[in-house]
PDB file of C-alpha atoms in Angstrom:
ATOM      1  CA  ALA A  17      53.716  86.902  75.240  1.00  0.00           C
ATOM      2  CA  ALA A  18      54.917  83.556  76.406  1.00  0.00           C
ATOM      3  CA  PHE A  19      52.318  80.277  76.328  1.00  0.00           C
ATOM      4  CA  LEU A  20      51.970  79.154  79.853  1.00  0.00           C
ATOM      5  CA  THR A  21      50.518  75.679  80.023  1.00  0.00           C
ATOM      6  CA  GLY A  22      49.723  73.305  82.996  1.00  0.00           C
ATOM      7  CA  SER A  23      47.475  72.755  85.411  1.00  0.00           C
ATOM      8  CA  ASP A  24      48.337  74.893  88.726  1.00  0.00           C
ATOM      9  CA  GLU A  25      47.216  78.106  89.226  1.00  0.00           C
ATOM     10  CA  TYR A  26      49.171  80.498  91.278  1.00  0.00           C
ATOM     11  CA  TRP A  27      47.557  83.802  92.200  1.00  0.00           C
ATOM     12  CA  ASN A  28      49.024  87.517  91.856  1.00  0.00           C
ATOM     13  CA  THR A  29      52.096  86.581  90.706  1.00  0.00           C
ATOM     14  CA  THR A  30      55.202  87.867  89.141  1.00  0.00           C
ATOM     15  CA  TRP A  31      57.326  85.607  86.459  1.00  0.00           C
ATOM     16  CA  TYR A  32      60.599  86.193  85.022  1.00  0.00           C
ATOM     17  CA  TYR A  33      63.406  84.085  83.704  1.00  0.00           C
ATOM     18  CA  LYS A  34      66.710  83.919  85.341  1.00  0.00           C
ATOM     19  CA  ASN A  35      69.089  83.001  82.623  1.00  0.00           C
ATOM     20  CA  GLU A  36      69.531  84.156  79.041  1.00  0.00           C
ATOM     21  CA  ALA A  37      69.394  80.492  77.333  1.00  0.00           C
ATOM     22  CA  LEU A  38      66.936  79.629  74.624  1.00  0.00           C
ATOM     23  CA  VAL A  39      63.935  77.331  75.149  1.00  0.00           C
ATOM     24  CA  PRO A  40      63.944  75.193  77.080  1.00  0.00           C
ATOM     25  CA  THR A  41      64.726  77.488  79.966  1.00  0.00           C
ATOM     26  CA  LYS A  42      64.628  77.474  84.060  1.00  0.00           C
ATOM     27  CA  SER A  43      61.776  79.707  85.334  1.00  0.00           C
ATOM     28  CA  VAL A  44      61.297  81.094  88.796  1.00  0.00           C
ATOM     29  CA  LEU A  45      58.273  82.247  90.551  1.00  0.00           C
ATOM     30  CA  LYS A  46      58.400  85.494  92.523  1.00  0.00           C
ATOM     31  CA  ILE A  47      55.914  86.242  95.068  1.00  0.00           C
ATOM     32  CA  ASP A  48      56.322  89.694  97.047  1.00  0.00           C
ATOM     33  CA  GLY A  49      59.919  89.623  95.640  1.00  0.00           C
ATOM     34  CA  GLU A  50      61.005  86.741  97.029  1.00  0.00           C
ATOM     35  CA  VAL A  51      61.518  83.651  95.172  1.00  0.00           C
ATOM     36  CA  ALA A  52      58.689  80.578  95.570  1.00  0.00           C
ATOM     37  CA  ASP A  53      59.434  78.230  93.125  1.00  0.00           C
ATOM     38  CA  GLU A  54      61.624  77.003  90.230  1.00  0.00           C
ATOM     39  CA  TRP A  55      60.950  74.730  87.715  1.00  0.00           C
ATOM     40  CA  ALA A  56      61.700  73.776  83.916  1.00  0.00           C
ATOM     41  CA  TYR A  57      59.747  75.768  81.364  1.00  0.00           C
ATOM     42  CA  ALA A  58      59.565  75.723  77.306  1.00  0.00           C
ATOM     43  CA  GLY A  59      59.101  79.479  76.881  1.00  0.00           C
ATOM     44  CA  THR A  60      60.769  82.480  75.972  1.00  0.00           C
ATOM     45  CA  ALA A  61      64.007  83.469  78.009  1.00  0.00           C
ATOM     46  CA  ASN A  62      63.972  86.615  79.789  1.00  0.00           C
ATOM     47  CA  GLU A  63      60.222  87.585  79.276  1.00  0.00           C
ATOM     48  CA  ASN A  64      58.211  89.007  81.717  1.00  0.00           C
ATOM     49  CA  ILE A  65      54.638  88.383  82.456  1.00  0.00           C
ATOM     50  CA  THR A  66      52.641  89.767  85.479  1.00  0.00           C
ATOM     51  CA  ASP A  67      49.145  88.077  85.934  1.00  0.00           C
ATOM     52  CA  SER A  68      46.898  89.649  88.550  1.00  0.00           C
ATOM     53  CA  TRP A  69      44.073  86.919  87.549  1.00  0.00           C
ATOM     54  CA  ASN A  70      45.629  83.605  87.509  1.00  0.00           C
ATOM     55  CA  VAL A  71      48.714  81.702  85.347  1.00  0.00           C
ATOM     56  CA  ASN A  72      48.850  77.918  84.652  1.00  0.00           C
ATOM     57  CA  PHE A  73      52.366  75.972  84.511  1.00  0.00           C
ATOM     58  CA  PRO A  74      53.537  72.845  85.152  1.00  0.00           C
ATOM     59  CA  GLY A  75      54.785  71.945  88.877  1.00  0.00           C
ATOM     60  CA  ILE A  76      51.838  70.732  90.865  1.00  0.00           C
ATOM     61  CA  GLU A  77      54.011  68.809  92.924  1.00  0.00           C
ATOM     62  CA  SER A  78      55.145  72.438  94.201  1.00  0.00           C
ATOM     63  CA  ALA A  79      51.832  73.836  95.763  1.00  0.00           C
ATOM     64  CA  ALA A  80      51.839  74.065  99.642  1.00  0.00           C
ATOM     65  CA  ALA A  81      48.033  74.508  99.886  1.00  0.00           C
ATOM     66  CA  LYS A  82      45.167  75.278  97.959  1.00  0.00           C
ATOM     67  CA  ILE A  83      41.398  76.789  98.494  1.00  0.00           C
ATOM     68  CA  GLY A  84      39.085  75.257  96.303  1.00  0.00           C
ATOM     69  CA  ASP A  85      40.984  75.181  93.046  1.00  0.00           C
ATOM     70  CA  LYS A  86      43.325  77.817  93.825  1.00  0.00           C
ATOM     71  CA  LYS A  87      47.128  76.937  94.423  1.00  0.00           C
ATOM     72  CA  PHE A  88      49.701  78.607  96.317  1.00  0.00           C
ATOM     73  CA  ALA A  89      53.257  78.237  96.511  1.00  0.00           C
ATOM     74  CA  THR A  90      53.551  79.258 100.342  1.00  0.00           C
ATOM     75  CA  LEU A  91      51.429  78.522 103.353  1.00  0.00           C
ATOM     76  CA  GLN A  92      51.198  82.058 104.148  1.00  0.00           C
ATOM     77  CA  MET A  93      50.049  83.177 100.684  1.00  0.00           C
ATOM     78  CA  ALA A  94      47.284  80.664 101.010  1.00  0.00           C
ATOM     79  CA  LEU A  95      45.938  82.110 104.522  1.00  0.00           C
ATOM     80  CA  ASP A  96      46.549  85.681 103.312  1.00  0.00           C
ATOM     81  CA  ALA A  97      43.992  84.884 100.479  1.00  0.00           C
ATOM     82  CA  ALA A  98      41.669  83.193 102.566  1.00  0.00           C
ATOM     83  CA  ASN A  99      38.035  84.626 103.028  1.00  0.00           C
ATOM     84  CA  THR A 100      35.579  83.996 105.813  1.00  0.00           C
ATOM     85  CA  ASP A 101      34.324  79.945 105.832  1.00  0.00           C
ATOM     86  CA  ASP A 102      37.107  79.248 103.315  1.00  0.00           C
ATOM     87  CA  VAL A 103      39.081  75.894 103.775  1.00  0.00           C
ATOM     88  CA  VAL A 104      42.689  75.951 103.286  1.00  0.00           C
ATOM     89  CA  GLU A 105      44.142  72.563 102.536  1.00  0.00           C
ATOM     90  CA  VAL A 106      47.789  71.680 103.174  1.00  0.00           C
ATOM     91  CA  THR A 107      48.917  69.425  99.952  1.00  0.00           C
ATOM     92  CA  LYS A 108      52.024  68.470 101.326  1.00  0.00           C
ATOM     93  CA  ASP A 109      54.472  68.233 104.305  1.00  0.00           C
ATOM     94  CA  ILE A 110      56.020  71.949 104.913  1.00  0.00           C
ATOM     95  CA  VAL A 111      58.792  72.997 106.554  1.00  0.00           C
ATOM     96  CA  LEU A 112      58.741  76.978 106.787  1.00  0.00           C
ATOM     97  CA  ASP A 113      62.090  78.375 106.260  1.00  0.00           C
ATOM     98  CA  LEU A 114      63.512  81.710 107.101  1.00  0.00           C
ATOM     99  CA  GLN A 115      63.131  83.000 103.619  1.00  0.00           C
ATOM    100  CA  ASN A 116      59.269  83.166 103.799  1.00  0.00           C
ATOM    101  CA  ALA A 117      59.240  83.769 107.401  1.00  0.00           C
ATOM    102  CA  THR A 118      57.400  86.769 109.090  1.00  0.00           C
ATOM    103  CA  HIS A 119      59.897  89.200 110.935  1.00  0.00           C
ATOM    104  CA  LEU A 120      58.756  89.906 114.261  1.00  0.00           C
ATOM    105  CA  SER A 121      61.084  91.932 115.886  1.00  0.00           C
ATOM    106  CA  ALA A 122      64.851  92.279 116.360  1.00  0.00           C
ATOM    107  CA  SER A 123      65.877  88.627 115.452  1.00  0.00           C
ATOM    108  CA  ASP A 124      62.722  86.914 115.953  1.00  0.00           C
ATOM    109  CA  TYR A 125      60.866  85.263 112.955  1.00  0.00           C
ATOM    110  CA  ALA A 126      57.351  83.125 112.588  1.00  0.00           C
ATOM    111  CA  GLY A 127      57.094  80.539 110.346  1.00  0.00           C
ATOM    112  CA  VAL A 128      53.605  81.530 109.226  1.00  0.00           C
ATOM    113  CA  TYR A 129      51.847  84.833 110.794  1.00  0.00           C
ATOM    114  CA  TYR A 130      48.257  85.181 110.006  1.00  0.00           C
ATOM    115  CA  LYS A 131      47.135  88.910 111.021  1.00  0.00           C
ATOM    116  CA  GLY A 132      43.762  88.889 109.498  1.00  0.00           C
ATOM    117  CA  SER A 133      40.014  88.997 110.785  1.00  0.00           C
ATOM    118  CA  LYS A 134      38.882  86.488 108.296  1.00  0.00           C
ATOM    119  CA  SER A 135      37.230  82.936 110.108  1.00  0.00           C
ATOM    120  CA  PHE A 136      38.240  80.136 108.051  1.00  0.00           C
ATOM    121  CA  THR A 137      39.552  76.528 108.564  1.00  0.00           C
ATOM    122  CA  LEU A 138      43.197  75.229 108.070  1.00  0.00           C
ATOM    123  CA  ASP A 139      43.016  71.211 107.326  1.00  0.00           C
ATOM    124  CA  LEU A 140      46.289  69.891 107.423  1.00  0.00           C
ATOM    125  CA  GLY A 141      45.224  66.795 105.631  1.00  0.00           C
ATOM    126  CA  GLY A 142      47.602  64.408 107.626  1.00  0.00           C
ATOM    127  CA  HIS A 143      50.564  66.607 106.903  1.00  0.00           C
ATOM    128  CA  THR A 144      52.894  67.630 108.832  1.00  0.00           C
ATOM    129  CA  ILE A 145      54.365  71.377 109.620  1.00  0.00           C
ATOM    130  CA  THR A 146      57.830  71.985 110.963  1.00  0.00           C
ATOM    131  CA  ALA A 147      59.553  75.362 111.597  1.00  0.00           C
ATOM    132  CA  GLY A 148      62.982  75.265 110.050  1.00  0.00           C
ATOM    133  CA  GLU A 149      66.338  76.875 110.565  1.00  0.00           C
ATOM    134  CA  GLY A 150      66.186  80.320 111.718  1.00  0.00           C
ATOM    135  CA  VAL A 151      62.342  80.071 112.497  1.00  0.00           C
ATOM    136  CA  ASN A 152      62.786  81.098 116.353  1.00  0.00           C
ATOM    137  CA  ASN A 153      59.760  82.213 117.704  1.00  0.00           C
ATOM    138  CA  ASP A 154      56.832  80.416 116.600  1.00  0.00           C
ATOM    139  CA  VAL A 155      55.824  77.862 113.874  1.00  0.00           C
ATOM    140  CA  LEU A 156      52.184  79.014 113.690  1.00  0.00           C
ATOM    141  CA  ARG A 157      51.200  82.517 114.860  1.00  0.00           C
ATOM    142  CA  PHE A 158      47.618  83.863 114.756  1.00  0.00           C
ATOM    143  CA  SER A 159      46.334  87.561 115.487  1.00  0.00           C
ATOM    144  CA  ASN A 160      43.484  89.699 114.894  1.00  0.00           C
ATOM    145  CA  ILE A 161      44.953  93.036 114.296  1.00  0.00           C
ATOM    146  CA  ASN A 162      42.708  95.750 114.782  1.00  0.00           C
ATOM    147  CA  GLY A 163      39.679  93.875 113.664  1.00  0.00           C
ATOM    148  CA  ILE A 164      36.374  94.795 114.753  1.00  0.00           C
ATOM    149  CA  ALA A 165      35.413  91.645 116.145  1.00  0.00           C
ATOM    150  CA  LYS A 166      36.878  88.233 117.431  1.00  0.00           C
ATOM    151  CA  ASN A 167      37.039  85.776 114.560  1.00  0.00           C
ATOM    152  CA  THR A 168      37.259  82.256 114.509  1.00  0.00           C
ATOM    153  CA  ILE A 169      40.089  80.052 113.161  1.00  0.00           C
ATOM    154  CA  THR A 170      40.308  76.379 113.250  1.00  0.00           C
ATOM    155  CA  VAL A 171      43.510  74.085 112.842  1.00  0.00           C
ATOM    156  CA  GLN A 172      42.767  70.520 112.375  1.00  0.00           C
ATOM    157  CA  ASN A 173      43.991  66.784 111.069  1.00  0.00           C
ATOM    158  CA  GLY A 174      47.872  66.767 111.233  1.00  0.00           C
ATOM    159  CA  THR A 175      51.037  67.686 112.922  1.00  0.00           C
ATOM    160  CA  VAL A 176      52.808  70.679 114.391  1.00  0.00           C
ATOM    161  CA  ILE A 177      56.423  70.446 115.247  1.00  0.00           C
ATOM    162  CA  SER A 178      58.900  73.162 116.988  1.00  0.00           C
ATOM    163  CA  PRO A 179      62.561  72.147 117.082  1.00  0.00           C
ATOM    164  CA  ALA A 180      64.890  72.841 119.707  1.00  0.00           C
ATOM    165  CA  THR A 181      65.399  76.226 118.377  1.00  0.00           C
ATOM    166  CA  THR A 182      62.106  77.551 118.255  1.00  0.00           C
ATOM    167  CA  TRP A 183      59.731  78.867 121.143  1.00  0.00           C
ATOM    168  CA  GLN A 184      56.156  77.865 120.610  1.00  0.00           C
ATOM    169  CA  ALA A 185      54.443  75.461 118.076  1.00  0.00           C
ATOM    170  CA  ILE A 186      51.080  77.496 117.714  1.00  0.00           C
ATOM    171  CA  ASP A 187      50.454  81.347 119.481  1.00  0.00           C
ATOM    172  CA  ALA A 188      47.422  83.133 119.500  1.00  0.00           C
ATOM    173  CA  GLY A 189      47.926  86.778 120.294  1.00  0.00           C
ATOM    174  CA  VAL A 190      50.408  89.632 120.274  1.00  0.00           C
ATOM    175  CA  GLY A 191      51.377  91.670 123.335  1.00  0.00           C
ATOM    176  CA  ASP A 192      50.710  95.330 122.490  1.00  0.00           C
ATOM    177  CA  GLY A 193      47.653  95.511 122.834  1.00  0.00           C
ATOM    178  CA  SER A 194      46.686  95.611 118.830  1.00  0.00           C
ATOM    179  CA  ASP A 195      45.130  92.352 118.806  1.00  0.00           C
ATOM    180  CA  THR A 196      41.352  92.310 118.477  1.00  0.00           C
ATOM    181  CA  GLY A 197      41.071  88.607 119.488  1.00  0.00           C
ATOM    182  CA  THR A 198      40.651  85.460 117.684  1.00  0.00           C
ATOM    183  CA  ILE A 199      39.076  82.278 118.721  1.00  0.00           C
ATOM    184  CA  LEU A 200      41.408  79.546 117.749  1.00  0.00           C
ATOM    185  CA  ASN A 201      40.212  75.917 117.830  1.00  0.00           C
ATOM    186  CA  LEU A 202      42.560  72.975 117.615  1.00  0.00           C
ATOM    187  CA  LYS A 203      41.435  69.723 116.418  1.00  0.00           C
ATOM    188  CA  ASN A 204      43.150  66.233 115.883  1.00  0.00           C
ATOM    189  CA  LEU A 205      46.308  67.347 115.861  1.00  0.00           C
ATOM    190  CA  THR A 206      49.674  66.105 117.314  1.00  0.00           C
ATOM    191  CA  ILE A 207      51.893  69.282 118.695  1.00  0.00           C
ATOM    192  CA  ASN A 208      55.439  68.574 119.583  1.00  0.00           C
ATOM    193  CA  SER A 209      57.385  71.257 121.253  1.00  0.00           C
ATOM    194  CA  ASN A 210      61.261  70.225 121.262  1.00  0.00           C
ATOM    195  CA  ARG A 211      62.820  73.442 123.099  1.00  0.00           C
ATOM    196  CA  GLY A 212      63.563  72.872 126.790  1.00  0.00           C
ATOM    197  CA  GLY A 213      61.548  75.497 129.139  1.00  0.00           C
ATOM    198  CA  ALA A 214      59.340  76.387 126.144  1.00  0.00           C
ATOM    199  CA  CYS A 215      55.292  75.669 125.641  1.00  0.00           C
ATOM    200  CA  ALA A 216      53.587  74.009 123.035  1.00  0.00           C
ATOM    201  CA  VAL A 217      50.475  76.573 122.745  1.00  0.00           C
ATOM    202  CA  ARG A 218      50.278  80.097 124.087  1.00  0.00           C
ATOM    203  CA  SER A 219      47.567  82.014 124.132  1.00  0.00           C
ATOM    204  CA  ARG A 220      47.424  85.601 125.315  1.00  0.00           C
ATOM    205  CA  MET A 221      45.928  89.192 125.130  1.00  0.00           C
ATOM    206  CA  GLY A 222      42.188  87.671 125.683  1.00  0.00           C
ATOM    207  CA  ASN A 223      42.298  84.846 122.836  1.00  0.00           C
ATOM    208  CA  VAL A 224      40.805  82.004 123.548  1.00  0.00           C
ATOM    209  CA  ILE A 225      42.117  78.610 122.438  1.00  0.00           C
ATOM    210  CA  ASN A 226      39.507  75.710 122.537  1.00  0.00           C
ATOM    211  CA  ILE A 227      41.746  72.160 122.215  1.00  0.00           C
ATOM    212  CA  THR A 228      40.012  68.835 121.416  1.00  0.00           C
ATOM    213  CA  ASP A 229      41.295  65.368 120.517  1.00  0.00           C
ATOM    214  CA  THR A 230      45.020  66.449 120.714  1.00  0.00           C
ATOM    215  CA  THR A 231      48.136  65.139 121.847  1.00  0.00           C
ATOM    216  CA  ILE A 232      51.072  67.404 123.112  1.00  0.00           C
ATOM    217  CA  ASN A 233      54.547  66.275 123.635  1.00  0.00           C
ATOM    218  CA  THR A 234      56.996  68.816 125.291  1.00  0.00           C
ATOM    219  CA  VAL A 235      60.508  68.806 126.428  1.00  0.00           C
ATOM    220  CA  ASN A 236      60.882  70.132 129.993  1.00  0.00           C
ATOM    221  CA  GLY A 237      58.442  72.601 129.419  1.00  0.00           C
ATOM    222  CA  GLY A 238      54.724  73.543 129.271  1.00  0.00           C
ATOM    223  CA  GLY A 239      51.628  71.746 127.085  1.00  0.00           C
ATOM    224  CA  VAL A 240      49.662  74.998 127.332  1.00  0.00           C
ATOM    225  CA  TYR A 241      50.584  78.278 128.686  1.00  0.00           C
ATOM    226  CA  VAL A 242      47.853  81.308 129.292  1.00  0.00           C
ATOM    227  CA  PRO A 243      49.278  84.290 130.482  1.00  0.00           C
ATOM    228  CA  SER A 244      46.474  86.607 129.698  1.00  0.00           C
ATOM    229  CA  GLY A 245      43.823  84.427 127.471  1.00  0.00           C
ATOM    230  CA  LYS A 246      41.885  81.556 127.366  1.00  0.00           C
ATOM    231  CA  ALA A 247      42.095  78.006 126.936  1.00  0.00           C
ATOM    232  CA  GLU A 248      39.666  74.974 127.094  1.00  0.00           C
ATOM    233  CA  LEU A 249      40.773  71.598 126.494  1.00  0.00           C
ATOM    234  CA  THR A 250      38.522  68.490 125.849  1.00  0.00           C
ATOM    235  CA  ASN A 251      40.197  64.978 125.365  1.00  0.00           C
ATOM    236  CA  VAL A 252      43.582  66.425 125.563  1.00  0.00           C
ATOM    237  CA  ASN A 253      46.917  63.969 126.084  1.00  0.00           C
ATOM    238  CA  ILE A 254      49.850  66.369 127.194  1.00  0.00           C
ATOM    239  CA  THR A 255      53.259  64.435 127.618  1.00  0.00           C
ATOM    240  CA  VAL A 256      56.242  66.299 129.410  1.00  0.00           C
ATOM    241  CA  THR A 257      59.636  64.683 129.248  1.00  0.00           C
TER     242      THR A 257
END
């Protein structure tokens, strides 16, 4: 077995070495079959390691988010691992790329899509989350698929940007009736929607969005769109250009 050192922890991961060089070599972290990160690693070439607990390695700057002392390569991983009452802390500015996006339907992708029933807080910590190329539907989407009761998720303290190629910055709910419902609290955010005719925030299928102390900037579109949900706004500044 190789000896791994460092201070970061990635959970439920598979490790492999992608070249045949001797040490030091280049290591690649794969999560669910997708490459999540690469870094220099002084280990044995071509050795496979699977660890369902945790693995320590050099590369603390690569973590996108953390829960307590557990660090995750992607924000999607962190949200999927969150339990009720957890705080998911974003640790750097994030551009959500197509490689790690969620395929919704046809050619539609969401940068991050949480479908679970846990209630937790996503604290951006002053950082910015932006949709990258190909993420064309939502930057952040939250749905409680087939849950027992509504869950509550809070997103706070940062900036969410949907570029001109993405429809919504933040979306709650799905349109097929499978959503039990989420109470989504948006606090102390700046939300920028740059697609003409789109909206910055959307609530549907009985979902509830509470927005407080937030600035919303949109381009020739809507600030908050509620076709079949509910939204309550307190101290929210919406600018349409």
